[in-house]
GROMACS .gro file of C-alpha atoms in nm:
model
  337
    1UNK     CA    1   2.753  -0.024  -4.372
    2UNK     CA    2   2.525   0.122  -4.148
    3UNK     CA    3   2.372  -0.086  -3.855
    4UNK     CA    4   1.988  -0.164  -3.887
    5UNK     CA    5   1.768   0.029  -3.584
    6UNK     CA    6   1.792  -0.174  -3.284
    7UNK     CA    7   1.367  -0.190  -3.260
    8UNK     CA    8   1.130  -0.258  -2.994
    9UNK     CA    9   0.763  -0.348  -3.015
   10UNK     CA   10   0.531  -0.180  -2.804
   11UNK     CA   11   0.353  -0.480  -2.632
   12UNK     CA   12   0.701  -0.618  -2.569
   13UNK     CA   13   0.773  -0.246  -2.415
   14UNK     CA   14   0.451  -0.253  -2.211
   15UNK     CA   15   0.526  -0.618  -2.053
   16UNK     CA   16   0.894  -0.576  -1.990
   17UNK     CA   17   0.983  -0.507  -1.639
   18UNK     CA   18   1.215  -0.178  -1.700
   19UNK     CA   19   1.453  -0.011  -1.413
   20UNK     CA   20   1.289   0.285  -1.288
   21UNK     CA   21   1.502   0.630  -1.290
   22UNK     CA   22   1.722   0.680  -0.994
   23UNK     CA   23   1.659   0.995  -0.724
   24UNK     CA   24   1.966   1.069  -0.534
   25UNK     CA   25   1.711   1.357  -0.397
   26UNK     CA   26   1.324   1.184  -0.414
   27UNK     CA   27   1.166   1.446  -0.623
   28UNK     CA   28   1.445   1.686  -0.700
   29UNK     CA   29   1.764   1.523  -0.886
   30UNK     CA   30   1.738   1.204  -1.081
   31UNK     CA   31   1.975   1.033  -1.279
   32UNK     CA   32   2.145   1.197  -1.577
   33UNK     CA   33   2.227   1.523  -1.565
   34UNK     CA   34   2.140   1.811  -1.383
   35UNK     CA   35   2.209   2.208  -1.447
   36UNK     CA   36   2.218   2.421  -1.126
   37UNK     CA   37   2.239   2.786  -1.264
   38UNK     CA   38   2.243   3.118  -1.047
   39UNK     CA   39   2.438   3.460  -1.080
   40UNK     CA   40   2.803   3.478  -0.966
   41UNK     CA   41   2.869   3.459  -0.564
   42UNK     CA   42   2.483   3.378  -0.479
   43UNK     CA   43   2.570   3.057  -0.272
   44UNK     CA   44   2.528   2.803  -0.530
   45UNK     CA   45   2.904   2.631  -0.396
   46UNK     CA   46   2.741   2.625  -0.062
   47UNK     CA   47   2.390   2.474  -0.198
   48UNK     CA   48   2.600   2.180  -0.359
   49UNK     CA   49   2.851   2.118  -0.059
   50UNK     CA   50   2.504   2.093   0.162
   51UNK     CA   51   2.366   1.867  -0.086
   52UNK     CA   52   2.701   1.671  -0.119
   53UNK     CA   53   2.685   1.641   0.287
   54UNK     CA   54   2.318   1.499   0.325
   55UNK     CA   55   2.365   1.233   0.014
   56UNK     CA   56   2.685   1.095   0.154
   57UNK     CA   57   2.514   1.076   0.510
   58UNK     CA   58   2.203   0.943   0.333
   59UNK     CA   59   2.021   1.238   0.533
   60UNK     CA   60   1.727   1.429   0.404
   61UNK     CA   61   1.762   1.680   0.186
   62UNK     CA   62   1.491   1.974   0.291
   63UNK     CA   63   1.296   1.673   0.423
   64UNK     CA   64   1.323   1.509   0.055
   65UNK     CA   65   1.475   1.170   0.131
   66UNK     CA   66   1.828   1.087  -0.049
   67UNK     CA   67   2.010   0.764  -0.180
   68UNK     CA   68   2.304   0.756   0.031
   69UNK     CA   69   2.593   0.715  -0.197
   70UNK     CA   70   2.968   0.848  -0.229
   71UNK     CA   71   3.004   1.176  -0.405
   72UNK     CA   72   3.272   1.348  -0.629
   73UNK     CA   73   3.283   1.727  -0.609
   74UNK     CA   74   3.505   1.909  -0.856
   75UNK     CA   75   3.548   2.244  -0.698
   76UNK     CA   76   3.711   2.378  -0.987
   77UNK     CA   77   3.702   2.782  -0.858
   78UNK     CA   78   3.820   2.694  -0.528
   79UNK     CA   79   4.099   2.587  -0.305
   80UNK     CA   80   4.111   2.310  -0.048
   81UNK     CA   81   4.147   2.573   0.194
   82UNK     CA   82   3.826   2.756   0.100
   83UNK     CA   83   3.673   2.380   0.067
   84UNK     CA   84   3.790   2.314   0.487
   85UNK     CA   85   3.665   2.678   0.568
   86UNK     CA   86   3.314   2.605   0.417
   87UNK     CA   87   3.284   2.246   0.607
   88UNK     CA   88   3.395   2.412   0.930
   89UNK     CA   89   3.071   2.654   0.869
   90UNK     CA   90   2.854   2.334   0.836
   91UNK     CA   91   2.969   2.064   1.016
   92UNK     CA   92   3.128   1.910   1.329
   93UNK     CA   93   3.204   1.572   1.143
   94UNK     CA   94   3.221   1.534   0.754
   95UNK     CA   95   3.133   1.188   0.582
   96UNK     CA   96   3.427   1.005   0.463
   97UNK     CA   97   3.221   0.950   0.128
   98UNK     CA   98   3.239   1.303  -0.008
   99UNK     CA   99   3.537   1.364  -0.169
  100UNK     CA  100   3.700   1.646  -0.317
  101UNK     CA  101   3.921   1.779  -0.620
  102UNK     CA  102   4.046   2.109  -0.737
  103UNK     CA  103   4.152   2.003  -1.085
  104UNK     CA  104   4.079   1.797  -1.322
  105UNK     CA  105   4.107   1.749  -1.702
  106UNK     CA  106   3.908   1.919  -1.958
  107UNK     CA  107   3.591   1.708  -2.211
  108UNK     CA  108   3.752   1.567  -2.458
  109UNK     CA  109   4.120   1.573  -2.286
  110UNK     CA  110   4.071   1.344  -2.003
  111UNK     CA  111   3.759   1.418  -1.814
  112UNK     CA  112   3.605   1.133  -1.873
  113UNK     CA  113   3.869   0.914  -1.835
  114UNK     CA  114   3.947   1.023  -1.488
  115UNK     CA  115   3.580   0.980  -1.385
  116UNK     CA  116   3.582   0.633  -1.487
  117UNK     CA  117   3.871   0.573  -1.262
  118UNK     CA  118   3.722   0.742  -0.998
  119UNK     CA  119   3.399   0.547  -1.048
  120UNK     CA  120   3.619   0.282  -1.057
  121UNK     CA  121   3.828   0.326  -0.724
  122UNK     CA  122   3.484   0.441  -0.532
  123UNK     CA  123   3.216   0.257  -0.703
  124UNK     CA  124   2.971   0.363  -0.463
  125UNK     CA  125   2.949   0.714  -0.613
  126UNK     CA  126   2.614   0.808  -0.746
  127UNK     CA  127   2.656   1.187  -0.753
  128UNK     CA  128   2.916   1.375  -0.951
  129UNK     CA  129   2.935   1.749  -0.936
  130UNK     CA  130   3.138   1.960  -1.147
  131UNK     CA  131   3.162   2.324  -1.034
  132UNK     CA  132   3.172   2.483  -1.291
  133UNK     CA  133   3.059   2.412  -1.642
  134UNK     CA  134   3.290   2.640  -1.782
  135UNK     CA  135   3.602   2.480  -1.615
  136UNK     CA  136   3.561   2.154  -1.787
  137UNK     CA  137   3.467   2.278  -2.153
  138UNK     CA  138   3.708   2.305  -2.446
  139UNK     CA  139   3.642   2.626  -2.561
  140UNK     CA  140   3.942   2.609  -2.826
  141UNK     CA  141   3.773   2.337  -3.026
  142UNK     CA  142   3.462   2.501  -3.046
  143UNK     CA  143   3.513   2.719  -3.352
  144UNK     CA  144   3.584   2.388  -3.558
  145UNK     CA  145   3.202   2.277  -3.464
  146UNK     CA  146   2.897   2.401  -3.655
  147UNK     CA  147   2.786   2.645  -3.458
  148UNK     CA  148   2.717   2.758  -3.046
  149UNK     CA  149   2.398   2.544  -3.049
  150UNK     CA  150   2.596   2.259  -3.165
  151UNK     CA  151   2.880   2.288  -2.966
  152UNK     CA  152   2.664   2.329  -2.651
  153UNK     CA  153   2.407   2.075  -2.683
  154UNK     CA  154   2.768   1.791  -2.762
  155UNK     CA  155   2.937   1.911  -2.453
  156UNK     CA  156   2.638   1.839  -2.221
  157UNK     CA  157   2.563   1.505  -2.443
  158UNK     CA  158   2.918   1.403  -2.385
  159UNK     CA  159   2.862   1.441  -1.971
  160UNK     CA  160   2.498   1.294  -2.028
  161UNK     CA  161   2.673   0.998  -2.161
  162UNK     CA  162   2.906   0.910  -1.878
  163UNK     CA  163   2.603   0.977  -1.657
  164UNK     CA  164   2.332   0.732  -1.785
  165UNK     CA  165   2.622   0.468  -1.904
  166UNK     CA  166   2.720   0.486  -1.511
  167UNK     CA  167   2.377   0.514  -1.381
  168UNK     CA  168   2.453   0.817  -1.188
  169UNK     CA  169   2.372   1.196  -1.182
  170UNK     CA  170   2.611   1.510  -1.269
  171UNK     CA  171   2.514   1.815  -1.118
  172UNK     CA  172   2.677   2.089  -1.352
  173UNK     CA  173   2.678   2.431  -1.177
  174UNK     CA  174   2.653   2.673  -1.465
  175UNK     CA  175   2.569   3.090  -1.453
  176UNK     CA  176   2.277   3.287  -1.599
  177UNK     CA  177   2.323   3.568  -1.851
  178UNK     CA  178   2.277   3.931  -1.710
  179UNK     CA  179   1.964   4.015  -1.907
  180UNK     CA  180   1.674   3.875  -1.754
  181UNK     CA  181   1.389   3.722  -1.914
  182UNK     CA  182   1.027   3.791  -1.715
  183UNK     CA  183   0.822   3.546  -1.942
  184UNK     CA  184   1.078   3.246  -1.854
  185UNK     CA  185   1.371   3.227  -1.602
  186UNK     CA  186   1.529   2.932  -1.785
  187UNK     CA  187   1.576   3.116  -2.083
  188UNK     CA  188   1.828   3.312  -1.835
  189UNK     CA  189   2.087   3.040  -1.848
  190UNK     CA  190   2.400   3.118  -2.009
  191UNK     CA  191   2.481   2.982  -2.337
  192UNK     CA  192   2.238   2.861  -2.640
  193UNK     CA  193   1.916   2.632  -2.577
  194UNK     CA  194   2.190   2.370  -2.669
  195UNK     CA  195   2.216   2.329  -2.320
  196UNK     CA  196   1.886   2.324  -2.141
  197UNK     CA  197   1.796   2.078  -2.402
  198UNK     CA  198   2.090   1.825  -2.325
  199UNK     CA  199   2.046   1.827  -2.002
  200UNK     CA  200   1.759   1.611  -1.818
  201UNK     CA  201   1.662   1.852  -1.505
  202UNK     CA  202   1.729   2.219  -1.531
  203UNK     CA  203   1.769   2.438  -1.162
  204UNK     CA  204   1.773   2.830  -1.130
  205UNK     CA  205   1.892   2.960  -0.820
  206UNK     CA  206   1.802   3.337  -0.775
  207UNK     CA  207   1.857   3.588  -0.468
  208UNK     CA  208   1.903   3.938  -0.447
  209UNK     CA  209   2.204   4.112  -0.351
  210UNK     CA  210   2.156   4.167   0.005
  211UNK     CA  211   1.883   3.966   0.098
  212UNK     CA  212   1.843   3.636   0.258
  213UNK     CA  213   1.588   3.507   0.077
  214UNK     CA  214   1.575   3.361  -0.292
  215UNK     CA  215   1.401   3.080  -0.473
  216UNK     CA  216   1.516   2.747  -0.690
  217UNK     CA  217   1.279   2.692  -0.966
  218UNK     CA  218   1.282   2.312  -1.109
  219UNK     CA  219   1.233   2.171  -1.421
  220UNK     CA  220   1.318   1.853  -1.618
  221UNK     CA  221   1.172   1.570  -1.826
  222UNK     CA  222   1.191   1.307  -1.469
  223UNK     CA  223   1.061   1.600  -1.228
  224UNK     CA  224   0.780   1.831  -1.248
  225UNK     CA  225   0.781   2.172  -1.208
  226UNK     CA  226   0.848   2.308  -0.873
  227UNK     CA  227   0.919   2.629  -0.692
  228UNK     CA  228   1.129   2.641  -0.385
  229UNK     CA  229   1.149   2.912  -0.132
  230UNK     CA  230   1.439   2.928   0.029
  231UNK     CA  231   1.637   3.156   0.324
  232UNK     CA  232   1.999   3.181   0.290
  233UNK     CA  233   2.152   3.175   0.670
  234UNK     CA  234   2.473   3.084   0.801
  235UNK     CA  235   2.599   2.995   0.504
  236UNK     CA  236   2.298   2.697   0.478
  237UNK     CA  237   1.991   2.757   0.253
  238UNK     CA  238   1.697   2.632   0.472
  239UNK     CA  239   1.349   2.538   0.263
  240UNK     CA  240   1.097   2.785   0.398
  241UNK     CA  241   0.811   2.688   0.113
  242UNK     CA  242   0.760   2.407  -0.136
  243UNK     CA  243   0.534   2.454  -0.421
  244UNK     CA  244   0.462   2.179  -0.754
  245UNK     CA  245   0.314   2.295  -1.026
  246UNK     CA  246  -0.005   2.257  -0.890
  247UNK     CA  247   0.029   2.499  -0.638
  248UNK     CA  248   0.182   2.737  -0.899
  249UNK     CA  249  -0.101   2.698  -1.142
  250UNK     CA  250  -0.333   2.807  -0.891
  251UNK     CA  251  -0.181   3.098  -0.793
  252UNK     CA  252  -0.181   3.212  -1.167
  253UNK     CA  253  -0.593   3.190  -1.135
  254UNK     CA  254  -0.671   3.565  -1.119
  255UNK     CA  255  -0.883   3.646  -0.770
  256UNK     CA  256  -1.150   3.788  -0.959
  257UNK     CA  257  -1.268   3.435  -1.032
  258UNK     CA  258  -1.296   3.319  -0.686
  259UNK     CA  259  -1.489   3.659  -0.564
  260UNK     CA  260  -1.710   3.526  -0.905
  261UNK     CA  261  -1.748   3.213  -0.711
  262UNK     CA  262  -1.857   3.373  -0.373
  263UNK     CA  263  -2.109   3.588  -0.576
  264UNK     CA  264  -2.254   3.306  -0.689
  265UNK     CA  265  -2.297   3.101  -0.387
  266UNK     CA  266  -2.648   3.219  -0.276
  267UNK     CA  267  -2.764   3.223  -0.630
  268UNK     CA  268  -2.932   2.927  -0.838
  269UNK     CA  269  -2.846   3.131  -1.175
  270UNK     CA  270  -2.743   3.463  -1.325
  271UNK     CA  271  -2.716   3.567  -1.681
  272UNK     CA  272  -2.650   3.923  -1.847
  273UNK     CA  273  -2.326   4.067  -1.987
  274UNK     CA  274  -1.980   4.113  -1.859
  275UNK     CA  275  -2.054   4.481  -1.802
  276UNK     CA  276  -2.355   4.393  -1.625
  277UNK     CA  277  -2.172   4.129  -1.398
  278UNK     CA  278  -1.901   4.341  -1.350
  279UNK     CA  279  -2.152   4.542  -1.179
  280UNK     CA  280  -2.346   4.341  -0.995
  281UNK     CA  281  -2.060   4.204  -0.812
  282UNK     CA  282  -1.912   4.560  -0.736
  283UNK     CA  283  -1.621   4.437  -0.904
  284UNK     CA  284  -1.355   4.718  -0.945
  285UNK     CA  285  -1.004   4.499  -1.010
  286UNK     CA  286  -1.129   4.359  -1.338
  287UNK     CA  287  -1.188   4.500  -1.659
  288UNK     CA  288  -1.497   4.419  -1.872
  289UNK     CA  289  -1.295   4.324  -2.186
  290UNK     CA  290  -1.148   4.052  -2.028
  291UNK     CA  291  -1.405   3.870  -1.831
  292UNK     CA  292  -1.522   3.642  -2.132
  293UNK     CA  293  -1.183   3.526  -2.125
  294UNK     CA  294  -1.119   3.443  -1.812
  295UNK     CA  295  -1.462   3.231  -1.774
  296UNK     CA  296  -1.326   3.010  -2.071
  297UNK     CA  297  -0.976   2.995  -1.973
  298UNK     CA  298  -1.042   2.909  -1.596
  299UNK     CA  299  -1.384   2.713  -1.634
  300UNK     CA  300  -1.293   2.372  -1.545
  301UNK     CA  301  -1.012   2.454  -1.294
  302UNK     CA  302  -1.226   2.711  -1.076
  303UNK     CA  303  -1.611   2.767  -1.187
  304UNK     CA  304  -1.666   2.335  -1.272
  305UNK     CA  305  -1.459   2.257  -0.925
  306UNK     CA  306  -1.733   2.494  -0.766
  307UNK     CA  307  -2.009   2.341  -0.904
  308UNK     CA  308  -2.085   2.643  -1.145
  309UNK     CA  309  -2.223   2.555  -1.508
  310UNK     CA  310  -2.065   2.831  -1.750
  311UNK     CA  311  -2.219   2.896  -2.104
  312UNK     CA  312  -2.209   3.191  -2.314
  313UNK     CA  313  -2.429   3.281  -2.650
  314UNK     CA  314  -2.389   3.615  -2.849
  315UNK     CA  315  -2.681   3.802  -2.929
  316UNK     CA  316  -2.688   4.057  -3.175
  317UNK     CA  317  -2.372   4.326  -3.051
  318UNK     CA  318  -2.392   4.191  -2.732
  319UNK     CA  319  -2.236   3.830  -2.552
  320UNK     CA  320  -2.443   3.711  -2.277
  321UNK     CA  321  -2.305   3.536  -1.970
  322UNK     CA  322  -2.475   3.189  -1.818
  323UNK     CA  323  -2.395   3.102  -1.459
  324UNK     CA  324  -2.577   2.811  -1.314
  325UNK     CA  325  -2.523   2.744  -0.938
  326UNK     CA  326  -2.528   2.349  -0.963
  327UNK     CA  327  -2.532   2.314  -0.567
  328UNK     CA  328  -2.776   2.605  -0.520
  329UNK     CA  329  -3.003   2.525  -0.208
  330UNK     CA  330  -3.310   2.706  -0.154
  331UNK     CA  331  -3.249   2.722   0.198
  332UNK     CA  332  -2.956   2.949   0.164
  333UNK     CA  333  -2.992   3.302   0.295
  334UNK     CA  334  -2.875   3.490  -0.029
  335UNK     CA  335  -3.090   3.477  -0.338
  336UNK     CA  336  -3.044   3.703  -0.652
  337UNK     CA  337  -3.045   3.686  -1.028
   0.00000   0.00000   0.00000
């Protein structure tokens, strides 16, 4: 006999205090499952080691506060010698709360019990790093499941249950496929969308071979889309610039809109066709056929934000554009129609 659904009504939910999402790194690494994906040998393990050090010491990570806690780092593609050499490069004194293992069981074959035991032995542990995801997946049983998507989703969901039940963050280091996707870099994550769909947070680390500068893209359920520009120097990733979703959105606005704002600064109003507007602005970088689309798309963000009212009307074969400067000052030196 199936159990009844456990229901909660909206009024009760609205009035009941609920514990907020725990953040290991404020605004970046929340409780749950986080994927860190990047090409091989790009510096993912160096980044994770530095993160583990910062969390174990309770020090800021790229100026973002961390919640000090013990850290378990499963370095499944490394040796203790290699880990030691990396520590030599990064710190003079290492925190006791950062612990390593180079071997563990696989999902469904002992990993869950090993993690449960580690959390019992070291209850202050709030961050677990598994480097890499592929090392703990049981690929032998994948054929018996209902497909690649289901297999991917089930594996990440199993790890997510561990994170949610213990209120910790688990970071899975993973790879990108070689085929690029210029429309959405998150589509480059190796495997099906079952992996990214089951994870709470997805991070993509990119750096061209031979170059120090790289980028980190962040997207998730509890974090906003962000883009970090980083530099990989002396085996450490340092932050150059951080942009949130609003910053990135503004970057995507064509510069034509800002030139139009400047054009309207000394004008009370202007009307005419897109062709006439391009001519009046002496615009050379924007084609006539996209003007109306750009004005409509970015009207709220750019025109209204600069007190410019935009209206349009079709007359015969032409579409007229009407622009009004609501901040027009009759004392402005530049005037025009």
